[in-house]
Each structure stands twice: as C-alpha cells, then as structure tokens.
Amino acid sequence: MKIIKALLKALLLVFIAGNLQAQINIGITASPNFRELGGIEINDGKTIREGLIFRSGSFSNLSDLDAQKLKATGLNTIIDFRSDFEIEREPDFIPESMSVNWIHAPIGSLDQSGMGKFMQVLTKEDFQQEDVDQLMIEANLGFVEYIQDFKPLFDLIQEEDAVVLFHCSAGKDRTGLASALFLHALGADWDTIMEDFLRSNEAVEKTDLSKMAMYGIPEDRAKALMGVKAVYLESAWSAIEEKYGSADALLAQEFGIGQEEKEFLRSKYLEKRD
C-alpha cells in the first residue's frame, strides 16, 4: 500500500511539474504556467484584453512575492476543475488578503483508481509512447462526456465584473479544452486555438523529471505524459462535432451562449489591435 501511495504521489508530481516549468507570464515563481489569455490575437483584427482571464495548473506554496503578484492580477474568481482527490494533495494557496470567490467545478471524477490507470501505463515493461497517446485521447474524449461540468466557467465569464482564473492540475487538458471553447466563442480560428493548446509543450523541455526515477517512473516516460499533442484536442473537437453538430451548437445547448451572448463576450474581452 505504501508503494502504491508513493507511486500515486509521484504521478501527481509529474502533473504538477508541467505547471511549474511552463512559459512564464505573470511571473509567479511557484507557478510559472500561470498565464493570461490577454494579448492573444483573434482573426478579426482584435486581441483579448489583458487582465481579465487567466489559466494555469495547480498553485501552492507561494512566496510572499508570489502572493503579491497573484493579488496584483485583480482576480476575483477562481474555478478549479480538479477532483477532491487532487485538491486534497495540492490545495491552491490563496492569500488571506485576497477577496476571491473559489468555485469547485470538477470535470468528471479523477480518483485514486483513475490515477492508477496512468501508473499502470507509465510503469509497464513494454512501455510505448503510443500507450500514453491513447490514454490521453481517451481522457480528452471523456471530458466531452462531462462537458456540462464546464458550465460554471461559461456562466462566470458572462458576468460584467468577473476576473477569472480557471485551472486543473497540469493546466493542459481540462484547462486546454476550456480555453479552446472560450477562444472559439470569441471568434478565434483553429490555428489560434491549437497554438494556445500546444503551448503547454514549452514546459516539457524545461522540466527536471529526474526525481521521478525514485518513484519508479523513468524520465522519458514522465516526459511523454507531460506533453500535449494536437490529436488530443482534435479528438475532443471531433467528438463535440459528432455529438452536437458543431462547437457553436455545444455552446448554445450546454452553456446558453448564442449569438447575443457571443457579442457580449467579444465586447468585454476583445479590443482593437494597435
């Protein structure tokens, strides 16, 4: 049992490692993958306004300086997509001086048995990259089955004064799909959506995964898990189109975001490019 718990802890560390080494944007040392969507160019000659919406992986153990930077973002709402199992092991650190509405909106249910499936793949003798790819494709397809769980995010982004951070553990899959749907609602083209999704790969080459070996996870296998591939999002998007007909139909049917709501979102989040 102790060995199993150690392996599960190691797997969570792998997820968190991606968050700790991704592109620095806000400059929070304990969570460099904490970045905003502001500045992304949308294909109608506009960009997303800065300081309104952020995405990240989990964040904890913030230094005093990190806490100051977090407060400086002006965040007033945090939506956490993680399961109870994940939150218990890596709770968010929110400075007491911040007034934040923290909302738990788990996408499906990633529990100890679910994490065990990842461990089986990562520790199998005849490990292949294709095993991870298949596992992640299945995971992303699963998010579509639980797509209604994303609704709290899409309700909140329609509030006039909401400054929102949404995140999961690694900030790459659940967060990646949520970001893709948000960007689509703003009118972003597919290349822009995919570029944002694949940005998580910047974490992989910068992450020291050698410590994973002590838990029985070779560095190359941990690295394979940390990355994202276009096919992960493509698979989820194809499932959306098969189930709903289009992403626009999903937004309207599940989140109540039709043309009028899109116009509001674009007026709130977009500005003319200089």
PDB file of C-alpha atoms in Angstrom:
ATOM      1  CA  MET A   1       0.000   0.000   0.000  1.00  0.00           C
ATOM      2  CA  LYS A   2       2.844   2.420   0.851  1.00  0.00           C
ATOM      3  CA  ILE A   3       4.446   1.728  -2.526  1.00  0.00           C
ATOM      4  CA  ILE A   4       1.163   2.395  -4.321  1.00  0.00           C
ATOM      5  CA  LYS A   5       0.699   5.675  -2.444  1.00  0.00           C
ATOM      6  CA  ALA A   6       4.261   6.708  -3.294  1.00  0.00           C
ATOM      7  CA  LEU A   7       3.661   5.975  -6.969  1.00  0.00           C
ATOM      8  CA  LEU A   8       0.414   7.934  -6.962  1.00  0.00           C
ATOM      9  CA  LYS A   9       2.195  10.851  -5.308  1.00  0.00           C
ATOM     10  CA  ALA A  10       4.875  10.663  -7.980  1.00  0.00           C
ATOM     11  CA  LEU A  11       2.278  10.810 -10.716  1.00  0.00           C
ATOM     12  CA  LEU A  12       0.751  13.920  -9.187  1.00  0.00           C
ATOM     13  CA  LEU A  13       4.234  15.434  -9.065  1.00  0.00           C
ATOM     14  CA  VAL A  14       4.579  14.759 -12.788  1.00  0.00           C
ATOM     15  CA  PHE A  15       1.344  16.641 -13.464  1.00  0.00           C
ATOM     16  CA  ILE A  16       2.406  19.498 -11.190  1.00  0.00           C
ATOM     17  CA  ALA A  17       5.894  19.641 -12.718  1.00  0.00           C
ATOM     18  CA  GLY A  18       4.419  20.762 -16.016  1.00  0.00           C
ATOM     19  CA  ASN A  19       2.735  23.634 -14.243  1.00  0.00           C
ATOM     20  CA  LEU A  20       5.978  24.597 -12.519  1.00  0.00           C
ATOM     21  CA  GLN A  21       8.012  24.913 -15.669  1.00  0.00           C
ATOM     22  CA  ALA A  22       5.735  26.270 -18.371  1.00  0.00           C
ATOM     23  CA  GLN A  23       6.005  29.666 -20.028  1.00  0.00           C
ATOM     24  CA  ILE A  24       6.402  32.477 -17.515  1.00  0.00           C
ATOM     25  CA  ASN A  25       3.826  35.197 -17.999  1.00  0.00           C
ATOM     26  CA  ILE A  26       2.586  36.590 -14.705  1.00  0.00           C
ATOM     27  CA  GLY A  27       5.930  35.858 -13.061  1.00  0.00           C
ATOM     28  CA  ILE A  28       4.716  33.766 -10.141  1.00  0.00           C
ATOM     29  CA  THR A  29       7.769  31.665  -9.289  1.00  0.00           C
ATOM     30  CA  ALA A  30       5.846  28.806  -7.683  1.00  0.00           C
ATOM     31  CA  SER A  31       3.529  28.564 -10.690  1.00  0.00           C
ATOM     32  CA  PRO A  32       5.187  29.763 -13.903  1.00  0.00           C
ATOM     33  CA  ASN A  33       2.405  28.250 -16.038  1.00  0.00           C
ATOM     34  CA  PHE A  34       0.095  30.843 -14.542  1.00  0.00           C
ATOM     35  CA  ARG A  35      -0.611  32.876 -17.659  1.00  0.00           C
ATOM     36  CA  GLU A  36      -3.309  35.060 -19.011  1.00  0.00           C
ATOM     37  CA  LEU A  37      -5.108  34.816 -22.321  1.00  0.00           C
ATOM     38  CA  GLY A  38      -4.808  38.556 -22.755  1.00  0.00           C
ATOM     39  CA  GLY A  39      -2.831  39.528 -25.844  1.00  0.00           C
ATOM     40  CA  ILE A  40      -3.897  36.560 -27.970  1.00  0.00           C
ATOM     41  CA  GLU A  41      -4.738  37.778 -31.451  1.00  0.00           C
ATOM     42  CA  ILE A  42      -8.182  36.919 -32.773  1.00  0.00           C
ATOM     43  CA  ASN A  43      -8.635  36.701 -36.526  1.00  0.00           C
ATOM     44  CA  ASP A  44     -10.990  39.692 -36.819  1.00  0.00           C
ATOM     45  CA  GLY A  45      -8.293  42.274 -36.134  1.00  0.00           C
ATOM     46  CA  LYS A  46      -8.706  42.268 -32.378  1.00  0.00           C
ATOM     47  CA  THR A  47      -6.821  40.919 -29.370  1.00  0.00           C
ATOM     48  CA  ILE A  48      -8.002  39.709 -25.987  1.00  0.00           C
ATOM     49  CA  ARG A  49      -7.818  42.443 -23.369  1.00  0.00           C
ATOM     50  CA  GLU A  50      -5.207  41.924 -20.695  1.00  0.00           C
ATOM     51  CA  GLY A  51      -6.019  41.387 -17.047  1.00  0.00           C
ATOM     52  CA  LEU A  52      -9.424  39.744 -17.470  1.00  0.00           C
ATOM     53  CA  ILE A  53      -8.962  35.997 -17.824  1.00  0.00           C
ATOM     54  CA  PHE A  54      -6.202  33.609 -16.773  1.00  0.00           C
ATOM     55  CA  ARG A  55      -5.382  29.895 -16.980  1.00  0.00           C
ATOM     56  CA  SER A  56      -2.952  27.749 -15.015  1.00  0.00           C
ATOM     57  CA  GLY A  57      -2.164  24.462 -13.386  1.00  0.00           C
ATOM     58  CA  SER A  58      -2.338  23.995  -9.625  1.00  0.00           C
ATOM     59  CA  PHE A  59      -0.557  26.549  -7.446  1.00  0.00           C
ATOM     60  CA  SER A  60       0.533  26.270  -3.828  1.00  0.00           C
ATOM     61  CA  ASN A  61       3.479  27.174  -1.594  1.00  0.00           C
ATOM     62  CA  LEU A  62       3.554  30.730  -2.882  1.00  0.00           C
ATOM     63  CA  SER A  63       6.268  33.009  -1.572  1.00  0.00           C
ATOM     64  CA  ASP A  64       5.358  36.437  -0.223  1.00  0.00           C
ATOM     65  CA  LEU A  65       6.384  37.948  -3.550  1.00  0.00           C
ATOM     66  CA  ASP A  66       4.318  35.383  -5.459  1.00  0.00           C
ATOM     67  CA  ALA A  67       1.329  36.199  -3.271  1.00  0.00           C
ATOM     68  CA  GLN A  68       1.763  39.896  -4.059  1.00  0.00           C
ATOM     69  CA  LYS A  69       1.874  39.153  -7.787  1.00  0.00           C
ATOM     70  CA  LEU A  70      -1.203  36.961  -7.524  1.00  0.00           C
ATOM     71  CA  LYS A  71      -3.073  39.740  -5.752  1.00  0.00           C
ATOM     72  CA  ALA A  72      -1.906  42.258  -8.361  1.00  0.00           C
ATOM     73  CA  THR A  73      -3.723  40.331 -11.103  1.00  0.00           C
ATOM     74  CA  GLY A  74      -7.017  41.586  -9.737  1.00  0.00           C
ATOM     75  CA  LEU A  75      -8.542  38.117  -9.759  1.00  0.00           C
ATOM     76  CA  ASN A  76     -11.886  37.849  -8.040  1.00  0.00           C
ATOM     77  CA  THR A  77     -12.941  34.357  -9.141  1.00  0.00           C
ATOM     78  CA  ILE A  78     -11.090  31.040  -9.316  1.00  0.00           C
ATOM     79  CA  ILE A  79     -12.629  27.959 -10.924  1.00  0.00           C
ATOM     80  CA  ASP A  80     -10.898  24.709 -10.016  1.00  0.00           C
ATOM     81  CA  PHE A  81     -11.562  21.782 -12.367  1.00  0.00           C
ATOM     82  CA  ARG A  82      -9.751  19.225 -10.194  1.00  0.00           C
ATOM     83  CA  SER A  83     -11.252  16.357  -8.244  1.00  0.00           C
ATOM     84  CA  ASP A  84     -11.351  16.195  -4.448  1.00  0.00           C
ATOM     85  CA  PHE A  85      -8.539  13.638  -4.680  1.00  0.00           C
ATOM     86  CA  GLU A  86      -6.279  16.120  -6.478  1.00  0.00           C
ATOM     87  CA  ILE A  87      -7.171  19.130  -4.351  1.00  0.00           C
ATOM     88  CA  GLU A  88      -6.505  17.250  -1.130  1.00  0.00           C
ATOM     89  CA  ARG A  89      -2.921  16.621  -2.233  1.00  0.00           C
ATOM     90  CA  GLU A  90      -2.163  20.016  -3.745  1.00  0.00           C
ATOM     91  CA  PRO A  91      -4.568  22.709  -2.485  1.00  0.00           C
ATOM     92  CA  ASP A  92      -4.483  26.169  -4.021  1.00  0.00           C
ATOM     93  CA  PHE A  93      -2.796  28.863  -1.980  1.00  0.00           C
ATOM     94  CA  ILE A  94      -4.933  31.987  -1.859  1.00  0.00           C
ATOM     95  CA  PRO A  95      -3.538  34.846   0.253  1.00  0.00           C
ATOM     96  CA  GLU A  96      -5.818  35.880   3.100  1.00  0.00           C
ATOM     97  CA  SER A  97      -5.614  39.454   1.868  1.00  0.00           C
ATOM     98  CA  MET A  98      -7.375  38.488  -1.379  1.00  0.00           C
ATOM     99  CA  SER A  99     -11.140  38.505  -1.684  1.00  0.00           C
ATOM    100  CA  VAL A 100     -11.729  35.638  -4.093  1.00  0.00           C
ATOM    101  CA  ASN A 101     -14.747  33.537  -4.937  1.00  0.00           C
ATOM    102  CA  TRP A 102     -13.292  29.998  -5.190  1.00  0.00           C
ATOM    103  CA  ILE A 103     -15.561  27.639  -7.123  1.00  0.00           C
ATOM    104  CA  HIS A 104     -15.075  23.894  -7.269  1.00  0.00           C
ATOM    105  CA  ALA A 105     -16.237  22.607 -10.656  1.00  0.00           C
ATOM    106  CA  PRO A 106     -14.708  19.129 -11.063  1.00  0.00           C
ATOM    107  CA  ILE A 107     -14.688  17.760 -14.600  1.00  0.00           C
ATOM    108  CA  GLY A 108     -15.774  14.161 -14.188  1.00  0.00           C
ATOM    109  CA  SER A 109     -14.105  12.334 -11.323  1.00  0.00           C
ATOM    110  CA  LEU A 110     -10.376  11.630 -11.269  1.00  0.00           C
ATOM    111  CA  ASP A 111      -9.889   9.456  -8.194  1.00  0.00           C
ATOM    112  CA  GLN A 112      -7.198   7.090  -6.954  1.00  0.00           C
ATOM    113  CA  SER A 113      -8.346   4.301  -9.275  1.00  0.00           C
ATOM    114  CA  GLY A 114      -8.227   6.672 -12.234  1.00  0.00           C
ATOM    115  CA  MET A 115      -4.702   7.750 -11.350  1.00  0.00           C
ATOM    116  CA  GLY A 116      -3.836   4.073 -11.065  1.00  0.00           C
ATOM    117  CA  LYS A 117      -4.530   3.643 -14.790  1.00  0.00           C
ATOM    118  CA  PHE A 118      -1.859   6.202 -15.566  1.00  0.00           C
ATOM    119  CA  MET A 119       0.547   4.416 -13.252  1.00  0.00           C
ATOM    120  CA  GLN A 120      -0.070   1.097 -14.991  1.00  0.00           C
ATOM    121  CA  VAL A 121       0.861   2.637 -18.322  1.00  0.00           C
ATOM    122  CA  LEU A 122       3.908   4.507 -17.003  1.00  0.00           C
ATOM    123  CA  THR A 123       5.385   1.507 -15.217  1.00  0.00           C
ATOM    124  CA  LYS A 124       4.620  -1.282 -17.695  1.00  0.00           C
ATOM    125  CA  GLU A 125       7.609  -3.209 -19.001  1.00  0.00           C
ATOM    126  CA  ASP A 126       6.886  -2.766 -22.706  1.00  0.00           C
ATOM    127  CA  PHE A 127       6.043   0.940 -22.437  1.00  0.00           C
ATOM    128  CA  GLN A 128       5.391   2.793 -25.693  1.00  0.00           C
ATOM    129  CA  GLN A 129       4.627   6.461 -26.375  1.00  0.00           C
ATOM    130  CA  GLU A 130       1.508   5.246 -28.167  1.00  0.00           C
ATOM    131  CA  ASP A 131       0.197   3.947 -24.836  1.00  0.00           C
ATOM    132  CA  VAL A 132       0.279   7.451 -23.368  1.00  0.00           C
ATOM    133  CA  ASP A 133      -1.227   8.935 -26.521  1.00  0.00           C
ATOM    134  CA  GLN A 134      -4.148   6.525 -26.393  1.00  0.00           C
ATOM    135  CA  LEU A 135      -4.675   7.188 -22.695  1.00  0.00           C
ATOM    136  CA  MET A 136      -4.700  10.950 -23.206  1.00  0.00           C
ATOM    137  CA  ILE A 137      -7.008  10.720 -26.215  1.00  0.00           C
ATOM    138  CA  GLU A 138      -9.431   8.693 -24.101  1.00  0.00           C
ATOM    139  CA  ALA A 139      -9.134  11.244 -21.290  1.00  0.00           C
ATOM    140  CA  ASN A 140      -9.909  14.139 -23.622  1.00  0.00           C
ATOM    141  CA  LEU A 141     -12.852  12.255 -25.102  1.00  0.00           C
ATOM    142  CA  GLY A 142     -14.042  11.706 -21.539  1.00  0.00           C
ATOM    143  CA  PHE A 143     -14.064  15.456 -20.909  1.00  0.00           C
ATOM    144  CA  VAL A 144     -16.614  15.805 -23.723  1.00  0.00           C
ATOM    145  CA  GLU A 145     -18.869  13.328 -21.932  1.00  0.00           C
ATOM    146  CA  TYR A 146     -18.717  15.615 -18.893  1.00  0.00           C
ATOM    147  CA  ILE A 147     -18.890  18.832 -20.894  1.00  0.00           C
ATOM    148  CA  GLN A 148     -21.745  20.179 -18.736  1.00  0.00           C
ATOM    149  CA  ASP A 149     -19.244  20.361 -15.866  1.00  0.00           C
ATOM    150  CA  PHE A 150     -17.588  23.314 -17.622  1.00  0.00           C
ATOM    151  CA  LYS A 151     -20.785  25.393 -17.353  1.00  0.00           C
ATOM    152  CA  PRO A 152     -19.764  27.322 -14.202  1.00  0.00           C
ATOM    153  CA  LEU A 153     -16.874  28.825 -16.160  1.00  0.00           C
ATOM    154  CA  PHE A 154     -19.081  29.884 -19.051  1.00  0.00           C
ATOM    155  CA  ASP A 155     -21.636  31.368 -16.675  1.00  0.00           C
ATOM    156  CA  LEU A 156     -18.982  33.404 -14.885  1.00  0.00           C
ATOM    157  CA  ILE A 157     -17.242  34.804 -17.938  1.00  0.00           C
ATOM    158  CA  GLN A 158     -20.553  36.448 -18.824  1.00  0.00           C
ATOM    159  CA  GLU A 159     -20.561  38.456 -15.604  1.00  0.00           C
ATOM    160  CA  GLU A 160     -19.567  42.054 -16.240  1.00  0.00           C
ATOM    161  CA  ASP A 161     -17.084  42.391 -13.377  1.00  0.00           C
ATOM    162  CA  ALA A 162     -15.668  38.853 -13.258  1.00  0.00           C
ATOM    163  CA  VAL A 163     -11.887  38.495 -13.496  1.00  0.00           C
ATOM    164  CA  VAL A 164     -11.462  34.746 -13.784  1.00  0.00           C
ATOM    165  CA  LEU A 165      -8.742  32.132 -13.370  1.00  0.00           C
ATOM    166  CA  PHE A 166      -9.597  28.585 -14.436  1.00  0.00           C
ATOM    167  CA  HIS A 167      -7.263  25.671 -13.835  1.00  0.00           C
ATOM    168  CA  CYS A 168      -6.716  21.942 -13.315  1.00  0.00           C
ATOM    169  CA  SER A 169      -3.588  20.093 -12.137  1.00  0.00           C
ATOM    170  CA  ALA A 170      -1.231  20.479 -15.077  1.00  0.00           C
ATOM    171  CA  GLY A 171      -3.165  23.213 -16.851  1.00  0.00           C
ATOM    172  CA  LYS A 172      -3.014  21.387 -20.162  1.00  0.00           C
ATOM    173  CA  ASP A 173      -6.000  19.080 -20.827  1.00  0.00           C
ATOM    174  CA  ARG A 174      -9.151  20.092 -18.930  1.00  0.00           C
ATOM    175  CA  THR A 175      -7.900  23.661 -18.884  1.00  0.00           C
ATOM    176  CA  GLY A 176      -6.844  23.329 -22.519  1.00  0.00           C
ATOM    177  CA  LEU A 177     -10.312  22.265 -23.683  1.00  0.00           C
ATOM    178  CA  ALA A 178     -11.967  25.029 -21.654  1.00  0.00           C
ATOM    179  CA  SER A 179      -9.612  27.574 -23.186  1.00  0.00           C
ATOM    180  CA  ALA A 180     -10.302  26.229 -26.678  1.00  0.00           C
ATOM    181  CA  LEU A 181     -14.062  26.644 -26.235  1.00  0.00           C
ATOM    182  CA  PHE A 182     -13.611  30.135 -24.799  1.00  0.00           C
ATOM    183  CA  LEU A 183     -11.397  31.198 -27.700  1.00  0.00           C
ATOM    184  CA  HIS A 184     -13.893  29.726 -30.167  1.00  0.00           C
ATOM    185  CA  ALA A 185     -16.685  31.757 -28.566  1.00  0.00           C
ATOM    186  CA  LEU A 186     -14.590  34.884 -29.143  1.00  0.00           C
ATOM    187  CA  GLY A 187     -14.201  34.020 -32.824  1.00  0.00           C
ATOM    188  CA  ALA A 188     -10.643  32.667 -32.833  1.00  0.00           C
ATOM    189  CA  ASP A 189      -9.663  30.482 -35.764  1.00  0.00           C
ATOM    190  CA  TRP A 190      -8.491  26.900 -35.344  1.00  0.00           C
ATOM    191  CA  ASP A 191      -4.790  27.724 -35.691  1.00  0.00           C
ATOM    192  CA  THR A 192      -5.020  30.222 -32.821  1.00  0.00           C
ATOM    193  CA  ILE A 193      -6.912  27.740 -30.663  1.00  0.00           C
ATOM    194  CA  MET A 194      -4.389  24.983 -31.331  1.00  0.00           C
ATOM    195  CA  GLU A 195      -1.417  27.285 -30.732  1.00  0.00           C
ATOM    196  CA  ASP A 196      -2.749  28.057 -27.268  1.00  0.00           C
ATOM    197  CA  PHE A 197      -3.359  24.351 -26.581  1.00  0.00           C
ATOM    198  CA  LEU A 198       0.135  23.296 -27.674  1.00  0.00           C
ATOM    199  CA  ARG A 199       1.844  25.995 -25.635  1.00  0.00           C
ATOM    200  CA  SER A 200       1.875  23.541 -22.725  1.00  0.00           C
ATOM    201  CA  ASN A 201       4.678  21.705 -24.528  1.00  0.00           C
ATOM    202  CA  GLU A 202       7.024  24.550 -23.675  1.00  0.00           C
ATOM    203  CA  ALA A 203       7.023  23.094 -20.173  1.00  0.00           C
ATOM    204  CA  VAL A 204       8.420  19.718 -21.109  1.00  0.00           C
ATOM    205  CA  GLU A 205      11.959  20.637 -22.160  1.00  0.00           C
ATOM    206  CA  LYS A 206      12.397  22.907 -19.138  1.00  0.00           C
ATOM    207  CA  THR A 207      11.224  20.411 -16.538  1.00  0.00           C
ATOM    208  CA  ASP A 208      13.633  18.372 -14.436  1.00  0.00           C
ATOM    209  CA  LEU A 209      11.921  14.996 -14.218  1.00  0.00           C
ATOM    210  CA  SER A 210      14.919  13.021 -12.959  1.00  0.00           C
ATOM    211  CA  LYS A 211      13.429  12.846  -9.454  1.00  0.00           C
ATOM    212  CA  MET A 212      10.598  10.741 -10.864  1.00  0.00           C
ATOM    213  CA  ALA A 213      13.014   7.823 -11.165  1.00  0.00           C
ATOM    214  CA  MET A 214      12.979   7.301  -7.401  1.00  0.00           C
ATOM    215  CA  TYR A 215       9.281   6.529  -7.698  1.00  0.00           C
ATOM    216  CA  GLY A 216       9.785   4.068 -10.500  1.00  0.00           C
ATOM    217  CA  ILE A 217       8.880   6.433 -13.339  1.00  0.00           C
ATOM    218  CA  PRO A 218      11.715   6.806 -15.872  1.00  0.00           C
ATOM    219  CA  GLU A 219      12.302  10.366 -17.035  1.00  0.00           C
ATOM    220  CA  ASP A 220      11.428   9.620 -20.655  1.00  0.00           C
ATOM    221  CA  ARG A 221       8.056   8.215 -19.597  1.00  0.00           C
ATOM    222  CA  ALA A 222       7.257  11.171 -17.369  1.00  0.00           C
ATOM    223  CA  LYS A 223       8.188  13.442 -20.263  1.00  0.00           C
ATOM    224  CA  ALA A 224       5.850  11.535 -22.565  1.00  0.00           C
ATOM    225  CA  LEU A 225       2.969  12.119 -20.168  1.00  0.00           C
ATOM    226  CA  MET A 226       3.663  15.817 -19.658  1.00  0.00           C
ATOM    227  CA  GLY A 227       3.341  16.832 -23.276  1.00  0.00           C
ATOM    228  CA  VAL A 228       0.254  17.506 -25.348  1.00  0.00           C
ATOM    229  CA  LYS A 229      -0.334  16.624 -28.974  1.00  0.00           C
ATOM    230  CA  ALA A 230      -2.676  18.165 -31.496  1.00  0.00           C
ATOM    231  CA  VAL A 231      -4.525  14.862 -31.774  1.00  0.00           C
ATOM    232  CA  TYR A 232      -5.637  15.154 -28.131  1.00  0.00           C
ATOM    233  CA  LEU A 233      -7.653  18.313 -28.790  1.00  0.00           C
ATOM    234  CA  GLU A 234      -8.585  17.214 -32.307  1.00  0.00           C
ATOM    235  CA  SER A 235     -10.144  14.047 -30.893  1.00  0.00           C
ATOM    236  CA  ALA A 236     -12.187  16.005 -28.362  1.00  0.00           C
ATOM    237  CA  TRP A 237     -13.266  18.517 -31.005  1.00  0.00           C
ATOM    238  CA  SER A 238     -14.333  15.736 -33.383  1.00  0.00           C
ATOM    239  CA  ALA A 239     -16.379  14.185 -30.578  1.00  0.00           C
ATOM    240  CA  ILE A 240     -18.030  17.566 -29.969  1.00  0.00           C
ATOM    241  CA  GLU A 241     -18.917  17.914 -33.641  1.00  0.00           C
ATOM    242  CA  GLU A 242     -20.240  14.355 -33.784  1.00  0.00           C
ATOM    243  CA  LYS A 243     -22.397  14.811 -30.678  1.00  0.00           C
ATOM    244  CA  TYR A 244     -23.597  18.389 -31.169  1.00  0.00           C
ATOM    245  CA  GLY A 245     -23.002  19.127 -34.840  1.00  0.00           C
ATOM    246  CA  SER A 246     -20.602  21.972 -34.060  1.00  0.00           C
ATOM    247  CA  ALA A 247     -18.849  23.750 -31.219  1.00  0.00           C
ATOM    248  CA  ASP A 248     -21.297  26.629 -31.683  1.00  0.00           C
ATOM    249  CA  ALA A 249     -24.206  24.254 -31.087  1.00  0.00           C
ATOM    250  CA  LEU A 250     -22.498  22.967 -27.936  1.00  0.00           C
ATOM    251  CA  LEU A 251     -22.009  26.489 -26.604  1.00  0.00           C
ATOM    252  CA  ALA A 252     -25.682  27.275 -27.174  1.00  0.00           C
ATOM    253  CA  GLN A 253     -27.115  23.979 -25.953  1.00  0.00           C
ATOM    254  CA  GLU A 254     -24.975  23.366 -22.875  1.00  0.00           C
ATOM    255  CA  PHE A 255     -23.889  26.853 -21.819  1.00  0.00           C
ATOM    256  CA  GLY A 256     -26.627  29.098 -23.197  1.00  0.00           C
ATOM    257  CA  ILE A 257     -24.145  31.030 -25.308  1.00  0.00           C
ATOM    258  CA  GLY A 258     -25.805  32.034 -28.557  1.00  0.00           C
ATOM    259  CA  GLN A 259     -25.064  34.932 -30.866  1.00  0.00           C
ATOM    260  CA  GLU A 260     -26.204  37.606 -28.396  1.00  0.00           C
ATOM    261  CA  GLU A 261     -24.014  36.160 -25.634  1.00  0.00           C
ATOM    262  CA  LYS A 262     -21.053  35.918 -28.012  1.00  0.00           C
ATOM    263  CA  GLU A 263     -21.438  39.581 -28.872  1.00  0.00           C
ATOM    264  CA  PHE A 264     -21.317  40.438 -25.178  1.00  0.00           C
ATOM    265  CA  LEU A 265     -18.221  38.279 -24.629  1.00  0.00           C
ATOM    266  CA  ARG A 266     -16.487  39.922 -27.576  1.00  0.00           C
ATOM    267  CA  SER A 267     -17.343  43.390 -26.319  1.00  0.00           C
ATOM    268  CA  LYS A 268     -15.993  42.506 -22.868  1.00  0.00           C
ATOM    269  CA  TYR A 269     -12.853  40.603 -23.800  1.00  0.00           C
ATOM    270  CA  LEU A 270     -11.735  41.986 -27.171  1.00  0.00           C
ATOM    271  CA  GLU A 271     -10.130  45.252 -28.202  1.00  0.00           C
ATOM    272  CA  LYS A 272      -8.808  46.628 -31.463  1.00  0.00           C
ATOM    273  CA  ARG A 273      -5.202  45.726 -32.199  1.00  0.00           C
ATOM    274  CA  ASP A 274      -2.759  48.654 -32.284  1.00  0.00           C
TER     275      ASP A 274
END
